[in-house]
Amino acid sequence: MSGRIDRVALLAVPGLAYLAVIYALPLLMLLAKSIQTAEGISFSEYRAFFADDYNIRVLLRTLRVAALTTLLALIFAYPTAFVMSRAKGPWLTVFLVAMVLPMSLGVVVKAFAWSILFRANGFINSSLQWIGLTEKPVRMLFTETALVVGAANVFLPFMVLPIYAVVRQMDRALPEAAASLGAGPFFRFFNVTLPLTLPGVVAGSAFTFSMAISMYVIPSLIVGERQQTLSMLIARSFLYLRNEPLGSTISAVLLGIAIFVVVFSSWLARRLGARS
Amino acid sequence: MALDQAKPTSRYLEAWGIGKSFKGTRVMSDLNFRVDRGELVSLLGPSGCGKSTLLRIIAGLLEGDEGSVVLGGRNITRFPAHKRNVSVVFQNYALFPHLTVAENVAFGLRARGVAKRATGAPVAEALSLVRMSEFADRPTAALSGGQQQRVAVARALVVGPDLLLLDEPFSALDRKLRETMQVELKSLLLDRGITAIFVTHDQEEAMGVSDRIAVMNAGRIEQFADPSTLYARPATPFVMDFVGLSTRIVGTVTSRDGEVITAETPFGLLKARSAAPAGARVLLGVRPELIEVGAGENTISSTLADVMVLGAKTVLHGTAEGEDRVLCELSGIRSGFARGQEITLGWKIEDTLAYEVPA
C-alpha cells in the first residue's frame, strides 16, 4: 500500500501550512534572536537573565500569581461544573451563555469595571466602611490579590468547561453504588467523585495556568508597572528598551514553562485516564 | 385484589403506606410490600410501573413522600443509603472504573473503616465465591458483562448486607449467559441465606429466580404470590397478560349454575368458574399449553392461521370470527397440521380464567 495517500489526512494540509507560516516560523525566528549574539551563538542572554535578582522575582511572582489564579478558579469552577451538569433545557443554556458571554466582553472593559469596584472610594471600600469593618479605605487596586481575583474571573470558563465535560460523562450510578456500599458523603467524594473528575481538573488547570503565566492586559490594567510579570517584561524589552535579545530570551523562558505545563498535564491526564 | 400469600412468620422487610410523586404526578400511593427473611422476591412489571422507584426507596437512594421502611425491626425510613446496610447491584453494574476488581470489592469494607490490610482475606473469599479470583488485579474495563456482574455481586455481598437489591441484573447479558448467571446467582443467594429483591421486566427471569413475585402495574402491586400461583391463578387480567401467554376471549354471561358461568363469546358458549352475575361482561383466558386438539369441557372450532414447529413445542394459531385468535401449544414436534385446516380445540372448565370487566 506504499505510495497511497490517506485522503482524509490531506484535509490537515491547509491548517498545518497556516500554523507553520503564521505561528511556528515567526516564533522560531524570535527565539533564534535569544541565542544570536555578536560573538555568534551563545547563551549569555539566558545567563544574564537568571543572574538578575529582579528577573527572578518577576519570574516567581508570575508563577505565584498563575498558581493562585488557577487555585481560585478551581475553587469556584468545581462546584459550578456539578450544578451545570445537572442543569437541563433552558437552565443549561443560561449557564453556557453566562460562561461564554463575558469572554466576548473583552478584558479591557472588565478591568476598568473592576477598578470602579476596587478603588479607594469604590463599592467594596464604601461597603466595608459602612459596615464598620474598616475605618480607612483598604488598598485593593494595584495589589496582587486584586490581580488574582480578576484573573481567576477571566479564566473561569476555561476551568469550568473541561470539568463540566468530565462530570457530565460520569455515571450517576457510581456515587449511588458507593452510598449503597456504606460510603458516607466524604468517603464518596474523595474516593469516587474526585478521582473520576480529576482529568477535567487537570485539563482546566493546565488551560488556566498557561493563560495566567502569559497574561499581559490584566496585570497591566490592575497592578500596572509597579509589579511586573514576565509578559510585561517582554513587552517592555521590545517596546521601550528595544532590546530584542532580552525580549526573546524572556519569551523563551515563558515558552519553556508553558511547554512543561502542557507536557506534565497531559502525562498526568494519561496516567489518570489509564486507570479509568 | 392483592393476593398476599405471606405467612405470618418473620416479616423481615416491611414497606408500608409508600407514596411518591414526581413533579406533581403521583406514581405510587399507599403501597404495602413485605418480604420474609431469606426470601428471594422479584418486583415484576413493565417500565414505568414503579418497580425501580420502590427499589430505590428501599435502598434509600430515593426518598418516599409517605410511608415507612422497616428492615429487621429497624425503622430505616429516614436513614441515608449509606447507613442502611442494603447493597444494590445496578443494571450497568456501576463498577468504579478507576479501581481494580479487588479494589472494587474492597470498597464497601474500606467505607466501613476496615483497614486496607484487613480487606485482603474477605475480598479474596468474595472473589472466589463468584469465581473471579484470577481477575483480582485487573481493571474493570477489561471485563465482559458476565464478569462485571460477578464482581458487582461480590462487591455487594462482601459487606454482609441485611438485604440485597438487584436492579435488572441480567438485562445487559445475552440470553445464554443470562440463564447461566441466573442459576449461579440464585444458588449463591440461597446457600448464604441472603434476602434479596430483584427488579425485572422479564417474567421468565422472575419465575426462575424468585420464591415470590410482586407483579406491579401503574404504581400498585397487582398480585404478590409464588410463581405457580401467579401463572395458574393470575388475580387480574393484567397479571394474566404480563405473566405468560394466553388466549383472551371476551364474552357476556348468559347463565350461571352454582360457581360455573356460561358466557356467550365469538367462539360460541364457554364455561368458567366465576362470581360474575348474568349479563356481566367477562374476559376469559386460557394458557396455550392447557388447550388440546379435540374435544374438552370447553370446545371451539377454529381455522389454523399459522403452524410453528419450534422443536420443544408446536404452536398453533387459530382464528375464529374477526380478530379473535386462539393460541395452542403442544409439546414436542407435531405433524399433521396445515394452514387453513379446520380443527377443534378443547380445554377444561377449571383451566379457564375469568375476570369481570367493565361493559
XYZ file of C-alpha atoms in Angstrom:
635
model
C 0.000 0.000 0.000
C 3.008 2.318 -0.254
C 2.526 5.451 -2.266
C -1.122 5.593 -1.388
C -2.088 8.836 0.300
C -4.664 8.969 3.020
C -7.077 11.466 1.503
C -8.517 12.477 4.829
C -5.036 13.393 6.053
C -4.853 15.899 3.187
C -7.505 17.937 4.973
C -4.865 18.823 7.540
C -2.571 20.454 4.980
C -4.108 23.977 4.917
C -4.203 24.123 8.686
C -0.637 22.875 9.042
C 0.626 25.300 6.399
C -1.119 28.162 8.147
C 0.351 27.197 11.529
C 3.831 26.758 10.048
C 3.910 30.197 8.425
C 1.981 32.278 10.929
C 2.887 30.525 14.197
C 5.932 28.294 14.128
C 8.152 30.286 11.760
C 7.960 33.701 13.469
C 8.250 32.080 16.867
C 11.418 30.254 15.821
C 12.828 33.444 14.312
C 12.116 35.236 17.564
C 13.678 32.510 19.684
C 16.716 32.451 17.438
C 17.372 36.052 18.405
C 17.868 34.998 22.023
C 20.971 32.967 21.181
C 22.348 35.137 18.368
C 24.899 37.499 19.738
C 27.720 39.493 18.247
C 30.121 36.650 19.140
C 27.928 34.035 17.441
C 25.616 31.560 19.108
C 25.681 31.968 22.866
C 23.516 31.522 25.915
C 24.878 34.658 27.548
C 21.449 36.343 27.449
C 19.990 33.463 29.486
C 22.855 33.634 31.999
C 22.337 37.372 32.319
C 18.580 36.959 32.765
C 18.857 34.388 35.534
C 21.684 36.274 37.250
C 19.463 39.275 37.877
C 17.518 39.091 41.146
C 14.836 41.377 39.796
C 14.109 38.969 36.945
C 13.934 36.040 39.340
C 11.442 37.964 41.492
C 9.297 38.670 38.449
C 9.514 35.056 37.364
C 8.478 33.813 40.817
C 5.695 36.389 41.028
C 4.402 35.289 37.640
C 4.376 31.658 38.710
C 2.772 32.504 42.068
C 0.052 34.634 40.522
C -0.660 31.932 37.932
C -0.819 29.218 40.596
C -3.113 31.242 42.865
C -5.298 32.230 39.912
C -5.597 28.563 38.944
C -6.427 27.568 42.508
C -9.051 30.283 42.930
C -10.647 29.483 39.577
C -10.713 25.805 40.539
C -12.441 26.537 43.850
C -15.208 28.411 42.064
C -15.370 26.217 38.973
C -15.589 22.762 40.553
C -18.961 23.118 42.279
C -20.256 25.189 39.355
C -19.485 22.346 36.947
C -21.614 19.976 39.056
C -24.556 22.340 39.106
C -24.206 22.795 35.345
C -24.078 19.049 34.751
C -27.473 18.748 36.398
C -28.994 21.706 34.564
C -31.422 20.876 31.818
C -33.028 22.713 28.896
C -33.189 26.492 29.322
C -31.085 26.435 32.511
C -28.203 24.787 30.705
C -28.412 27.479 28.030
C -28.356 30.172 30.711
C -25.218 28.615 32.225
C -23.421 28.273 28.918
C -24.283 31.821 27.876
C -23.164 33.103 31.271
C -19.861 31.299 30.693
C -19.243 32.409 27.141
C -20.708 35.915 27.049
C -18.140 37.560 29.360
C -15.365 36.236 27.109
C -16.689 38.372 24.291
C -16.786 41.442 26.512
C -13.022 41.695 26.464
C -10.606 42.052 29.313
C -10.198 45.802 28.984
C -13.831 46.530 29.740
C -13.788 44.105 32.650
C -10.606 45.536 34.108
C -11.974 49.062 34.102
C -15.176 47.845 35.664
C -13.157 46.228 38.460
C -11.202 49.373 39.085
C -14.527 51.052 39.859
C -15.246 48.212 42.285
C -11.823 48.038 43.923
C -10.691 51.668 44.119
C -10.347 53.632 47.368
C -13.808 55.181 47.104
C -15.194 52.178 45.213
C -18.122 49.966 46.037
C -16.253 47.414 48.185
C -14.466 50.001 50.272
C -17.622 52.066 50.803
C -19.406 48.900 51.907
C -16.615 47.842 54.274
C -16.529 51.281 55.853
C -20.288 51.432 56.079
C -20.475 48.086 57.945
C -17.653 49.364 60.124
C -15.107 46.684 59.259
C -12.504 49.297 58.372
C -12.128 52.961 59.087
C -9.845 53.802 56.225
C -10.220 52.508 52.677
C -8.330 49.242 52.145
C -5.840 49.300 49.332
C -7.086 46.781 46.771
C -6.303 48.150 43.378
C -2.668 47.642 42.315
C -2.305 44.613 44.616
C -1.539 41.027 43.765
C -4.766 39.931 45.448
C -6.818 42.066 43.090
C -4.857 40.658 40.171
C -5.524 37.049 41.218
C -9.224 37.726 41.844
C -9.593 39.455 38.498
C -7.595 36.902 36.518
C -9.493 33.986 38.066
C -12.696 35.600 36.875
C -11.442 35.992 33.311
C -10.201 32.410 33.081
C -13.121 30.825 34.940
C -14.827 29.458 31.797
C -11.624 27.645 30.795
C -11.671 25.890 34.141
C -15.414 25.198 34.285
C -15.908 23.757 30.810
C -13.357 20.881 30.954
C -14.596 19.874 34.428
C -18.203 20.134 33.256
C -17.420 17.842 30.311
C -15.992 15.179 32.650
C -18.725 15.471 35.276
C -21.412 15.164 32.626
C -19.896 11.894 31.426
C -19.672 10.413 34.900
C -22.101 7.569 35.526
C -24.601 8.807 38.110
C -24.948 5.273 39.425
C -21.348 5.356 40.717
C -21.929 7.665 43.700
C -25.165 5.764 44.359
C -23.320 2.456 44.286
C -20.787 3.926 46.710
C -23.579 5.057 49.041
C -25.257 1.651 48.967
C -21.903 0.109 49.895
C -21.867 2.199 53.049
C -19.813 5.194 51.915
C -20.807 8.494 53.517
C -20.612 11.818 51.636
C -16.920 12.484 52.398
C -15.729 8.991 51.561
C -17.799 9.101 48.351
C -16.352 12.420 47.310
C -12.693 11.600 47.952
C -12.818 8.015 46.665
C -15.239 8.206 43.745
C -16.257 11.661 42.579
C -12.903 13.416 42.906
C -10.738 10.726 41.280
C -13.192 10.383 38.405
C -13.320 14.134 37.764
C -9.572 14.686 38.200
C -8.843 14.516 34.442
C -11.159 17.527 33.984
C -9.440 19.327 36.841
C -6.033 18.669 35.272
C -7.157 19.904 31.850
C -8.832 23.019 33.264
C -5.835 23.798 35.476
C -3.433 23.396 32.551
C -5.506 25.815 30.433
C -5.849 28.335 33.214
C -2.231 28.151 34.359
C -0.780 28.518 30.865
C -3.008 31.510 30.179
C -2.278 33.023 33.570
C 1.517 32.885 33.243
C 1.353 34.717 29.929
C -1.343 37.280 30.716
C -0.440 40.853 29.907
C -3.504 43.044 29.691
C -4.976 42.068 33.064
C -1.837 42.770 35.162
C -1.091 45.928 33.175
C -4.530 47.295 33.971
C -4.899 46.048 37.537
C -1.414 46.301 39.055
C 0.330 48.424 36.467
C 4.082 48.806 36.138
C 4.739 48.529 39.872
C 4.564 44.739 39.906
C 5.846 43.342 36.673
C 5.111 39.896 35.269
C 7.060 38.043 32.591
C 4.758 39.205 29.824
C 5.154 42.808 30.931
C 8.927 42.383 30.951
C 8.771 41.032 27.419
C 6.637 43.922 26.238
C 8.925 46.414 27.945
C 12.014 44.846 26.356
C 10.577 45.057 22.869
C 8.601 48.303 23.082
C 10.629 50.576 25.362
C 14.103 49.097 25.720
C 14.264 47.952 22.084
C 16.274 45.025 23.415
C 15.224 42.173 21.127
C 17.659 39.571 22.539
C 16.333 40.203 26.064
C 12.688 40.084 24.950
C 13.160 36.867 23.035
C 15.070 35.321 25.940
C 12.215 36.003 28.350
C 9.804 34.731 25.697
C 11.771 31.507 25.530
C 11.656 31.151 29.321
C 7.885 31.674 29.271
C 7.506 29.210 26.414
C 9.598 26.678 28.315
C 7.300 26.917 31.325
C 4.239 26.586 29.110
C 5.660 23.522 27.369
C 6.452 21.964 30.723
C 2.881 22.592 31.938
C 1.346 21.092 28.802
C 3.601 18.031 28.797
C 3.242 17.460 32.524
C -0.546 17.820 32.482
C -1.010 15.505 29.515
C 1.246 12.961 31.221
C -0.860 13.334 34.372
C -4.109 13.083 32.428
C -2.889 9.957 30.640
C -1.876 8.399 33.918
C -5.267 9.164 35.451
C -7.007 8.061 32.275
C -5.135 4.757 32.186
C -6.744 3.806 35.483
C -10.270 4.583 34.343
C -57.256 -7.694 44.868
C -53.711 -8.162 46.067
C -53.447 -11.848 46.792
C -50.879 -11.748 49.558
C -49.556 -15.183 50.396
C -47.208 -14.001 53.139
C -47.095 -16.399 56.047
C -47.187 -14.566 59.367
C -43.609 -15.680 60.120
C -40.755 -13.221 60.349
C -41.667 -10.097 58.441
C -38.130 -9.132 57.676
C -38.601 -6.230 55.310
C -41.753 -4.217 55.558
C -42.541 -1.231 53.374
C -45.928 0.178 54.123
C -48.025 3.106 53.004
C -45.365 4.085 50.457
C -46.344 7.051 48.304
C -44.310 9.002 45.781
C -44.899 11.839 43.329
C -42.570 13.126 40.661
C -43.140 16.778 39.729
C -46.752 16.624 40.877
C -47.507 13.320 39.144
C -48.490 10.608 41.581
C -46.622 7.435 40.675
C -47.260 5.417 43.805
C -49.681 5.623 46.698
C -50.258 3.545 49.806
C -48.149 0.648 48.586
C -47.550 -2.208 51.006
C -44.834 -4.778 50.492
C -43.427 -7.424 52.813
C -40.563 -9.846 52.459
C -39.593 -12.670 54.806
C -36.060 -13.409 55.956
C -34.095 -15.403 53.402
C -36.702 -14.954 50.677
C -35.860 -14.205 47.056
C -38.517 -11.866 45.737
C -38.996 -10.193 42.369
C -40.684 -6.931 41.517
C -42.036 -7.612 38.044
C -43.702 -5.158 35.732
C -43.423 -3.059 32.578
C -41.213 0.018 32.503
C -42.758 2.880 34.430
C -44.758 0.574 36.721
C -42.904 1.833 39.792
C -40.717 -1.196 40.484
C -37.464 0.759 40.274
C -38.976 3.573 42.340
C -39.873 1.092 45.076
C -36.386 -0.450 44.915
C -34.744 2.961 45.208
C -36.964 3.898 48.153
C -35.986 0.669 49.940
C -32.302 1.313 49.136
C -32.518 4.892 50.388
C -31.452 6.299 47.019
C -34.836 7.978 46.734
C -36.993 9.416 49.485
C -40.617 8.373 49.567
C -43.215 11.086 50.198
C -45.160 8.896 52.604
C -44.804 5.566 54.326
C -42.181 3.642 56.254
C -39.497 1.094 55.554
C -38.671 -1.323 58.364
C -35.803 -3.778 57.960
C -35.108 -6.448 60.559
C -37.034 -4.466 63.148
C -35.153 -1.209 62.444
C -37.176 1.666 61.060
C -34.808 2.861 58.322
C -37.215 5.279 56.639
C -35.120 8.326 57.497
C -31.735 6.603 57.159
C -29.498 7.745 54.303
C -28.491 4.977 51.891
C -25.040 4.515 53.418
C -26.458 3.744 56.853
C -28.999 1.102 55.780
C -26.665 -1.842 55.156
C -28.629 -2.545 51.987
C -26.434 -3.418 48.995
C -27.520 -2.698 45.443
C -26.401 -4.398 42.236
C -27.084 -1.887 39.486
C -28.281 -2.584 35.971
C -24.972 -1.447 34.442
C -23.118 -2.872 37.498
C -21.675 0.581 38.315
C -18.175 -0.746 38.911
C -15.725 2.021 39.789
C -13.664 2.483 36.622
C -10.658 3.919 38.453
C -10.299 0.877 40.715
C -9.216 -2.702 40.066
C -11.522 -5.662 40.568
C -10.170 -6.286 44.078
C -10.321 -2.583 44.971
C -13.946 -2.503 43.815
C -14.813 -5.426 46.057
C -12.899 -3.891 48.963
C -14.709 -0.550 48.573
C -17.576 -1.268 50.954
C -15.197 -2.597 53.611
C -12.949 0.462 53.272
C -16.023 2.713 53.510
C -16.867 0.945 56.780
C -13.459 1.833 58.135
C -11.770 -1.534 57.643
C -8.014 -1.065 57.257
C -6.634 -1.784 53.799
C -4.544 -4.729 55.084
C -7.602 -6.359 56.658
C -9.624 -6.346 53.418
C -7.428 -8.932 51.685
C -8.990 -12.086 53.121
C -12.690 -11.189 52.784
C -12.105 -9.785 49.281
C -10.314 -12.965 48.200
C -13.153 -15.041 49.621
C -15.821 -12.980 47.872
C -13.955 -13.174 44.561
C -13.558 -16.926 44.802
C -17.267 -17.189 45.591
C -18.047 -15.655 42.184
C -15.087 -17.425 40.532
C -13.242 -14.198 39.735
C -10.105 -14.749 41.821
C -7.679 -14.625 38.908
C -9.063 -11.225 37.842
C -8.370 -9.512 41.168
C -5.750 -7.080 39.873
C -7.351 -6.332 36.510
C -9.021 -3.028 35.702
C -12.785 -3.420 35.427
C -12.967 -2.028 31.888
C -11.351 -5.212 30.556
C -14.124 -7.466 31.894
C -17.037 -8.961 29.956
C -20.616 -8.282 31.014
C -20.928 -11.530 32.942
C -17.612 -10.964 34.724
C -18.614 -7.411 35.628
C -21.824 -8.736 37.100
C -19.935 -11.268 39.184
C -17.691 -8.517 40.530
C -20.740 -6.362 41.305
C -22.305 -9.253 43.220
C -19.086 -9.943 45.134
C -18.770 -6.238 45.948
C -22.360 -6.147 47.216
C -22.087 -9.322 49.303
C -18.662 -8.844 50.893
C -20.053 -6.268 53.329
C -22.618 -8.727 54.666
C -25.714 -6.727 53.741
C -29.009 -7.180 55.577
C -30.729 -7.025 52.205
C -29.542 -7.300 48.605
C -31.328 -5.352 45.874
C -30.718 -6.174 42.230
C -31.933 -3.744 39.555
C -32.429 -5.604 36.251
C -29.193 -7.515 36.929
C -29.380 -9.722 33.854
C -30.737 -7.335 31.238
C -27.323 -6.423 29.826
C -26.348 -10.067 29.251
C -27.091 -12.173 26.206
C -29.678 -14.901 26.563
C -27.422 -17.899 27.171
C -25.218 -16.122 29.681
C -28.308 -14.694 31.366
C -29.668 -18.163 32.092
C -26.315 -19.372 33.423
C -25.950 -16.335 35.654
C -29.498 -16.713 36.986
C -28.823 -20.266 38.117
C -25.431 -19.312 39.560
C -26.684 -16.275 41.440
C -29.770 -17.994 42.788
C -27.826 -20.865 44.335
C -25.265 -18.410 45.733
C -28.002 -16.386 47.454
C -29.855 -19.471 48.698
C -26.664 -21.044 50.063
C -25.830 -17.949 52.046
C -29.408 -17.271 53.147
C -29.392 -13.783 51.628
C -32.675 -11.918 51.476
C -32.836 -10.402 48.006
C -35.197 -8.389 45.852
C -34.832 -8.484 42.072
C -36.333 -5.835 39.837
C -37.131 -7.143 36.384
C -39.461 -6.781 33.440
C -38.779 -10.339 32.313
C -41.387 -12.772 33.652
C -39.317 -15.874 32.928
C -36.414 -14.423 34.870
C -38.701 -13.512 37.769
C -40.226 -17.007 37.822
C -36.801 -18.603 37.584
C -35.068 -16.772 40.416
C -37.739 -15.978 42.977
C -39.768 -17.589 45.742
C -42.434 -14.946 45.303
C -43.174 -12.339 42.675
C -44.901 -8.998 43.126
C -46.431 -8.029 39.798
C -46.576 -4.248 39.589
C -48.635 -2.026 37.361
C -49.156 1.743 37.494
C -47.537 2.086 40.907
C -49.522 -0.712 42.539
C -48.849 -4.359 43.346
C -51.458 -6.296 41.395
C -50.554 -9.660 42.862
C -47.857 -10.974 45.185
C -47.590 -14.738 45.039
C -45.346 -17.673 44.270
C -44.640 -18.308 40.572
C -47.039 -21.234 40.144
C -49.989 -19.405 41.717
C -49.158 -16.353 39.652
C -49.208 -18.382 36.469
C -52.116 -20.690 37.218
C -54.316 -18.217 39.082
C -53.477 -14.676 37.996
C -55.507 -12.283 40.137
C -56.149 -9.716 37.417
C -56.235 -9.581 33.602
C -53.026 -7.531 33.798
C -51.208 -10.316 35.629
C -52.609 -12.891 33.211
C -51.269 -10.882 30.285
C -47.939 -9.988 31.823
C -47.080 -13.424 33.154
C -47.141 -15.909 30.324
C -49.147 -16.016 27.142
C -52.849 -16.663 26.980
C -55.778 -16.666 24.660
C -58.179 -13.875 25.531
C -61.838 -14.155 24.751
C -64.387 -11.506 25.730
C -67.991 -12.550 26.306
C -71.229 -11.886 28.180
C -72.525 -14.092 30.985
C -75.795 -15.703 29.906
C -76.444 -18.001 32.846
C -74.851 -19.488 35.907
C -75.015 -22.873 37.584
C -73.535 -22.740 41.062
C -69.975 -21.447 40.653
C -69.897 -22.061 36.922
C -70.951 -19.403 34.466
C -71.770 -19.795 30.804
C -70.693 -16.958 28.557
C -71.659 -16.078 25.021
C -68.441 -15.428 23.031
C -67.380 -15.082 19.382
C -66.273 -18.733 19.662
C -69.657 -19.890 20.959
C -70.744 -20.730 24.511
C -67.869 -21.240 27.023
C -67.937 -22.162 30.684
C -65.749 -20.922 33.559
C -65.702 -20.621 37.328
C -66.596 -17.043 38.233
C -68.720 -14.947 40.541
C -69.817 -12.693 37.671
C -73.622 -12.233 37.521
C -75.722 -12.880 34.441
C -75.431 -10.035 31.962
C -71.896 -9.112 33.083
C -69.043 -8.705 30.603
C -66.276 -11.197 31.254
C -62.767 -11.696 29.965
C -61.895 -15.369 29.621
C -58.333 -16.583 29.351
C -56.668 -19.923 28.722
C -52.969 -20.758 28.875
C -51.860 -22.114 25.480
C -50.387 -25.367 26.842
C -53.715 -26.229 28.530
C -55.520 -26.302 25.207
C -55.703 -29.685 23.499
C -56.650 -30.636 19.988
C -60.018 -32.421 20.148
C -62.973 -32.173 22.473
C -62.927 -30.832 26.037
C -65.311 -29.269 28.548
C -64.983 -26.057 26.567
C -64.757 -26.581 22.829
C -64.248 -24.231 19.920
C -63.797 -24.690 16.199
C -61.073 -22.724 14.592
C -59.225 -22.246 11.316
C -55.455 -22.643 11.599
C -53.854 -19.334 10.636
C -50.325 -20.492 11.341
C -48.419 -23.570 12.465
C -44.968 -23.136 14.047
C -42.848 -26.173 14.852
C -40.333 -24.854 17.416
C -38.785 -28.153 18.481
C -39.664 -28.326 22.145
C -43.176 -27.315 21.248
C -45.501 -26.861 18.321
C -47.560 -23.669 18.319
C -50.924 -23.410 16.590
C -52.514 -20.030 15.860
C -56.219 -20.415 15.267
C -58.717 -17.804 14.141
C -62.416 -17.779 14.655
C -64.523 -14.860 13.561
C -62.991 -11.447 13.091
C -59.919 -10.530 15.031
C -60.076 -13.090 17.813
C -57.218 -15.535 17.892
C -56.605 -18.648 19.870
C -53.151 -19.842 20.809
C -52.432 -23.517 21.411
C -49.087 -25.037 22.369
C -48.494 -28.761 22.041
C -45.371 -30.291 23.496
C -42.775 -31.722 21.116
C -42.855 -31.823 17.346
C -46.333 -32.500 15.996
C -47.106 -33.166 12.360
C -50.354 -33.303 10.500
C -51.313 -29.651 10.865
C -51.558 -27.229 7.959
C -52.619 -23.632 7.496
C -56.284 -23.241 6.652
C -57.192 -26.550 8.293
C -60.366 -26.630 10.414
C -59.676 -28.012 13.877
C -61.475 -28.433 17.148
C -59.726 -27.240 20.298
C -60.805 -28.032 23.821
C -59.866 -27.371 27.445
C -61.161 -27.842 30.963
C -63.525 -25.523 32.787
C -61.109 -25.292 35.726
C -58.346 -24.124 33.384
C -60.468 -21.217 32.208
C -59.553 -17.926 33.833
C -62.424 -15.473 34.127
C -62.491 -11.784 35.060
C -65.438 -9.483 35.224
C -64.638 -6.440 33.114
C -66.429 -3.106 32.644
C -69.020 -3.320 29.872
